[in-house]
mmCIF file of C-alpha atoms in Angstrom:
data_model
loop_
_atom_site.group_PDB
_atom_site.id
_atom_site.type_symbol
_atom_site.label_atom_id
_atom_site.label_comp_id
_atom_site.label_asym_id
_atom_site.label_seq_id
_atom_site.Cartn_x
_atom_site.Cartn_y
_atom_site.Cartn_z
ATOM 1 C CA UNK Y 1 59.323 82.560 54.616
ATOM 2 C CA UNK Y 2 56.882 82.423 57.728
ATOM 3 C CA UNK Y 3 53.080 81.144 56.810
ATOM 4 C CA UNK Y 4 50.456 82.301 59.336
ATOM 5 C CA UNK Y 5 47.511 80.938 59.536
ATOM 6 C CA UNK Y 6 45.181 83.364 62.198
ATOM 7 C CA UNK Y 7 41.631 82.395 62.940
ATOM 8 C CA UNK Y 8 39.272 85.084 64.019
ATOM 9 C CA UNK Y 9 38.600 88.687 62.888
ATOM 10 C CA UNK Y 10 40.982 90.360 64.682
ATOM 11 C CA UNK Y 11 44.237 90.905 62.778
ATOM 12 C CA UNK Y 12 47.460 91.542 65.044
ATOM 13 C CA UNK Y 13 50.850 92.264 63.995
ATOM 14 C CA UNK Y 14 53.519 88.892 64.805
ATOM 15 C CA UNK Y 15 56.956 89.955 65.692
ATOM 16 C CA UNK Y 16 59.291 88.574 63.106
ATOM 17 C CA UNK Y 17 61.912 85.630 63.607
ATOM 18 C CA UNK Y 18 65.543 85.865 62.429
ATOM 19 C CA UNK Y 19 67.010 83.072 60.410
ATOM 20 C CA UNK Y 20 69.228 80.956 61.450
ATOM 21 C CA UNK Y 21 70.905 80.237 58.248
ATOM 22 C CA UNK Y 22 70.389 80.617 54.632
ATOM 23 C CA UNK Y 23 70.175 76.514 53.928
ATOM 24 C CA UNK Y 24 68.049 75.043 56.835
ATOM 25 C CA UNK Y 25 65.674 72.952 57.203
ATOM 26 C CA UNK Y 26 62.328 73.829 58.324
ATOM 27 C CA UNK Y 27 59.833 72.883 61.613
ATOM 28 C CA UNK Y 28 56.265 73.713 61.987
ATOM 29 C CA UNK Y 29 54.907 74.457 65.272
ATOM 30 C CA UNK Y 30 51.773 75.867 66.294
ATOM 31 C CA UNK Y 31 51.630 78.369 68.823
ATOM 32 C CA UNK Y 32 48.275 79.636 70.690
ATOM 33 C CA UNK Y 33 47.975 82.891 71.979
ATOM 34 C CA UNK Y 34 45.776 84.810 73.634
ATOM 35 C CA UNK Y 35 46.290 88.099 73.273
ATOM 36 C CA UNK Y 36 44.273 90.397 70.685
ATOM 37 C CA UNK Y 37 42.794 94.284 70.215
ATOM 38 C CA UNK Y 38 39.640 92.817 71.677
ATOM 39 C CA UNK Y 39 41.000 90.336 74.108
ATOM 40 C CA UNK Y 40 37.672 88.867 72.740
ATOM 41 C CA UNK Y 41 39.322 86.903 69.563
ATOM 42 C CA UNK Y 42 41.431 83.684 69.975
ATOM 43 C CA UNK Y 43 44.207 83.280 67.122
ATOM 44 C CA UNK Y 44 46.025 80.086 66.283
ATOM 45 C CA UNK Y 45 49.626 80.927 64.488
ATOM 46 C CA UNK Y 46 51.378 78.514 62.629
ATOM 47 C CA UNK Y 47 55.133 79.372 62.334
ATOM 48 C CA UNK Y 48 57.958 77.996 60.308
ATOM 49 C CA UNK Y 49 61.098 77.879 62.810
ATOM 50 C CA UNK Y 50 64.357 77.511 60.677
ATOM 51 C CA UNK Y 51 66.903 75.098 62.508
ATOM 52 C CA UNK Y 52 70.588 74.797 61.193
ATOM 53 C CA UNK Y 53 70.634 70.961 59.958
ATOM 54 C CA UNK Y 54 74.039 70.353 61.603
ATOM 55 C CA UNK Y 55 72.204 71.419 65.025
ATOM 56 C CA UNK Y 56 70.105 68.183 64.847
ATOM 57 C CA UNK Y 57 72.776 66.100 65.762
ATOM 58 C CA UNK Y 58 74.548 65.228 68.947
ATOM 59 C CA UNK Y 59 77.959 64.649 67.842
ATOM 60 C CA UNK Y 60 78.029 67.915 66.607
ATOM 61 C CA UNK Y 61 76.691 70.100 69.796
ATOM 62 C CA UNK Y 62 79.286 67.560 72.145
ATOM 63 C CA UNK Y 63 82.368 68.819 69.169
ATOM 64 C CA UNK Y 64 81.193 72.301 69.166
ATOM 65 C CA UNK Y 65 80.658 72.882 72.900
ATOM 66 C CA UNK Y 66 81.582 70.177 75.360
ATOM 67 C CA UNK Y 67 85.077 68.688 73.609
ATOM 68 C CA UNK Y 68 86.561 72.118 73.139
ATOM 69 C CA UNK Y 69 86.462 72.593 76.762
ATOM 70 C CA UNK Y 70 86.875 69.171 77.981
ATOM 71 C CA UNK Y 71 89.483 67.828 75.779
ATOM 72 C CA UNK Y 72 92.206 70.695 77.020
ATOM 73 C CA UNK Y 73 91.474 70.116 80.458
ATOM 74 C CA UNK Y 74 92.220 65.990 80.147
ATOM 75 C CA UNK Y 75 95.731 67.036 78.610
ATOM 76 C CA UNK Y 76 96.576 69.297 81.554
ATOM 77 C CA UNK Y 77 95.209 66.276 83.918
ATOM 78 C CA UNK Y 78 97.101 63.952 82.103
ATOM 79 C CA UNK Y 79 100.269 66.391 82.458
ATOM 80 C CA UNK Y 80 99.974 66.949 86.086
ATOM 81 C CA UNK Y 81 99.669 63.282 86.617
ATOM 82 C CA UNK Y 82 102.674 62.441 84.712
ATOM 83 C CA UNK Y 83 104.554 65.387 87.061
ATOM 84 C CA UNK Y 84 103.658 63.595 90.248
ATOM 85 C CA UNK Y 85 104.312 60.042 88.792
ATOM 86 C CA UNK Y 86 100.665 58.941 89.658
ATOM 87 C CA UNK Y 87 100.906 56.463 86.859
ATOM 88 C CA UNK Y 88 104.286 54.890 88.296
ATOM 89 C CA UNK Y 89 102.551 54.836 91.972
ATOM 90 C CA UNK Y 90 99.029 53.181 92.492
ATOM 91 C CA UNK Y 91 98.566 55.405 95.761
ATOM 92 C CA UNK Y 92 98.540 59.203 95.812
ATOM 93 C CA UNK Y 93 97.210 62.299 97.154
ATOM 94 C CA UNK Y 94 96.697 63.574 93.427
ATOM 95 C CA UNK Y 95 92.952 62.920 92.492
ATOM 96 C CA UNK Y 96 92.046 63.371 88.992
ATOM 97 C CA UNK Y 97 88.737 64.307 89.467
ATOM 98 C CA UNK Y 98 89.067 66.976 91.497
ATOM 99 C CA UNK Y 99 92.349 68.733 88.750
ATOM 100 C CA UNK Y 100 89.405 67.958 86.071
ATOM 101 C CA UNK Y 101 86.599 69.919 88.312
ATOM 102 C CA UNK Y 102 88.840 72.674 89.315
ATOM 103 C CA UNK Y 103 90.078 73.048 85.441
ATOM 104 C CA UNK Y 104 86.372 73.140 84.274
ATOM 105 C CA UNK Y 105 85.259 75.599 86.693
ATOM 106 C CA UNK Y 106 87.997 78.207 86.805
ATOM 107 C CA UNK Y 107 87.933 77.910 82.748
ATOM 108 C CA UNK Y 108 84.012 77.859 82.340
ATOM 109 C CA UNK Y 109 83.017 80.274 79.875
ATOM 110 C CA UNK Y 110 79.706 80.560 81.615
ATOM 111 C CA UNK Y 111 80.890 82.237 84.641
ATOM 112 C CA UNK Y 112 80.503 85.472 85.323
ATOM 113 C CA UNK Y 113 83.333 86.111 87.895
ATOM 114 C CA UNK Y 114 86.870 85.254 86.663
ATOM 115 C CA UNK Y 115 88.789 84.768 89.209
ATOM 116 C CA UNK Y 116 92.392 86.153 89.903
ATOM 117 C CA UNK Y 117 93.832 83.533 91.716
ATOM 118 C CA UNK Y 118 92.004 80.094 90.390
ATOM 119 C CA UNK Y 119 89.899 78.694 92.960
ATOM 120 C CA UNK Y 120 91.584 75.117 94.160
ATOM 121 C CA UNK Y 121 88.312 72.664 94.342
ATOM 122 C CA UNK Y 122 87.814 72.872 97.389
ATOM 123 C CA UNK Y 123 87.063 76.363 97.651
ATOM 124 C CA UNK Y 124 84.470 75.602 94.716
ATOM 125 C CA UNK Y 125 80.511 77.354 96.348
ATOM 126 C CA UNK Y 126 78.921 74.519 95.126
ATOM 127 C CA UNK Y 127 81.846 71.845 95.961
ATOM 128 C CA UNK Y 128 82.276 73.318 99.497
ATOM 129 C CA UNK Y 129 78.295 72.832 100.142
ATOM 130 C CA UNK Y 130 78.376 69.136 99.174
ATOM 131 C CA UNK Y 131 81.209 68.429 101.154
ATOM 132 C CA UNK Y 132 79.626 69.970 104.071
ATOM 133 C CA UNK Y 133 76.528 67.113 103.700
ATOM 134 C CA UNK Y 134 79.157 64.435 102.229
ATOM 135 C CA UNK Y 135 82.231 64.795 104.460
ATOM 136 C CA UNK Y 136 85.320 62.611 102.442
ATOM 137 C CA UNK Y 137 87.239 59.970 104.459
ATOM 138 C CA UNK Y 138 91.104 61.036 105.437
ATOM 139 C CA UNK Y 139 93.388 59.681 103.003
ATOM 140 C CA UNK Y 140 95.978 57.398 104.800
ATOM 141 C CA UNK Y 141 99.434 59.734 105.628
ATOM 142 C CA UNK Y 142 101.189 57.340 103.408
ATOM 143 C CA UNK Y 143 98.899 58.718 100.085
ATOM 144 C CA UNK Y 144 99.357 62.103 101.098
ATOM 145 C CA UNK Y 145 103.591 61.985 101.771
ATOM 146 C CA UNK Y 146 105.595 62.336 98.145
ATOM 147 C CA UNK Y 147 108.759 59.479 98.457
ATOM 148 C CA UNK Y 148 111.428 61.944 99.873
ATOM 149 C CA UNK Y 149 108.717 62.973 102.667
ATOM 150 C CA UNK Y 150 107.876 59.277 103.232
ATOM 151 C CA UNK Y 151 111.346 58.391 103.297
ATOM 152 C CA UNK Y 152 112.116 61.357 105.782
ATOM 153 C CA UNK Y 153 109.610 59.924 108.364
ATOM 154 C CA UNK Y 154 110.734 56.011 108.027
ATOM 155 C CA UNK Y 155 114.422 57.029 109.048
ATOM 156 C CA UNK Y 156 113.028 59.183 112.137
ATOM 157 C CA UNK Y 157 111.149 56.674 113.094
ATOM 158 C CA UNK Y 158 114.315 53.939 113.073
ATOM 159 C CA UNK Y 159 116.237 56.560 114.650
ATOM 160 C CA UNK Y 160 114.624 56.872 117.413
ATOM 161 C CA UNK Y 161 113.644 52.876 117.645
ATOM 162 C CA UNK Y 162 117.549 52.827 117.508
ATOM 163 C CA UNK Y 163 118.801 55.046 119.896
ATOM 164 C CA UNK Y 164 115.333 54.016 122.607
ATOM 165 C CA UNK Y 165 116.775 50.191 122.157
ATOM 166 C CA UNK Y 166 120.674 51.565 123.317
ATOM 167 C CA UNK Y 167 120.987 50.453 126.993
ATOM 168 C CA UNK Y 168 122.254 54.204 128.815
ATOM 169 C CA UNK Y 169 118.768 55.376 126.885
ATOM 170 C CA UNK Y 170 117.207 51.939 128.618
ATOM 171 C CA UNK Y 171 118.298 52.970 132.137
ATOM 172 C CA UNK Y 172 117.433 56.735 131.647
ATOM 173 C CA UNK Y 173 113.449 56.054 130.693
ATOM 174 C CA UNK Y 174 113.379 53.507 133.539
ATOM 175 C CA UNK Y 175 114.958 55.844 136.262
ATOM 176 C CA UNK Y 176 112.437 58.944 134.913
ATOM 177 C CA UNK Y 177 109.020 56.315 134.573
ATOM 178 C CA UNK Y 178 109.499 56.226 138.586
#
């Protein structure tokens, strides 16, 4: 299956290639080496490589390798989004980007540590080092609060406008300000 051409009198043994596949299509490369018997002789190889014809395209390496992983992890974004009604409320503390990150990396087949407890994103090595050079702005306390913790700190705050507005309170701040 593999035509050599070699040029020069030295003869030296090529290591063979496995097939990828039975029906493939075929590339021609040449390869120049330099190593020989003599060290004298200069050989030129010409090799047939055999490359899977569904390899060629795109769409196929992104539905093999990229949508298996990335497709599971929208659904679980999507689901944890719908849980903290981020599609109800324009303002959150729930960033999609970050679930998505944290999914792919805690899931990545790639990695050679699995970790027990899933790493949140920001204890990501490589997250944690570009948020050390790209700090993030604080998030308003209004995006961060869910609606009963929101609604918690609107009545303290009334309460206390209340009872600080009642005239015995009135007296009581004036007589300790002097």
């Amino acid at each position: 299956m593999y035509s050599t051409s070699l040029k020069g009198n030295c003869i030296c043994e090529m290591k063979c290639l496995d097939e990828i596949s039975n029906v493939s299509s075929s590339v021609s490369c040449v390869i120049s080496t330099l190593h020989c018997c003599d060290r004298d002789c200069m050989k030129e190889e010409k090799v047939n490589i055999t490359i899977e014809e569904d390899d060629l395209l795109p769409s196929n390496y992104l539905s093999k390798n990229i949508f298996g992983l990335l497709i599971p992890a929208l659904e679980e974004t999507l689901i944890e989004a719908s849980k903290r009604n981020v599609l109800r409320v324009q303002k959150c503390r729930f960033n999609g980007l970050d679930n998505i990150a944290e999914i792919l990396w805690n899931r990545n087949p790639r990695h050679s540590k699995i970790y027990s407890p899933p790493l949140s994103v920001f204890d990501i090595p490589p997250f944690k080092e570009y948020l050390h050079s790209h700090p993030r702005s604080y998030f308003p306390k209004s995006w961060l609060w869910s609606e009963d913790e929101a609604a918690l700190h609107i009545q303290r705050y009334v309460r206390g406008w209340f009872v600080r507005k009642r005239m015995d309170v009135q007296e009581m701040r004036q007589f300790w300000k002097a």
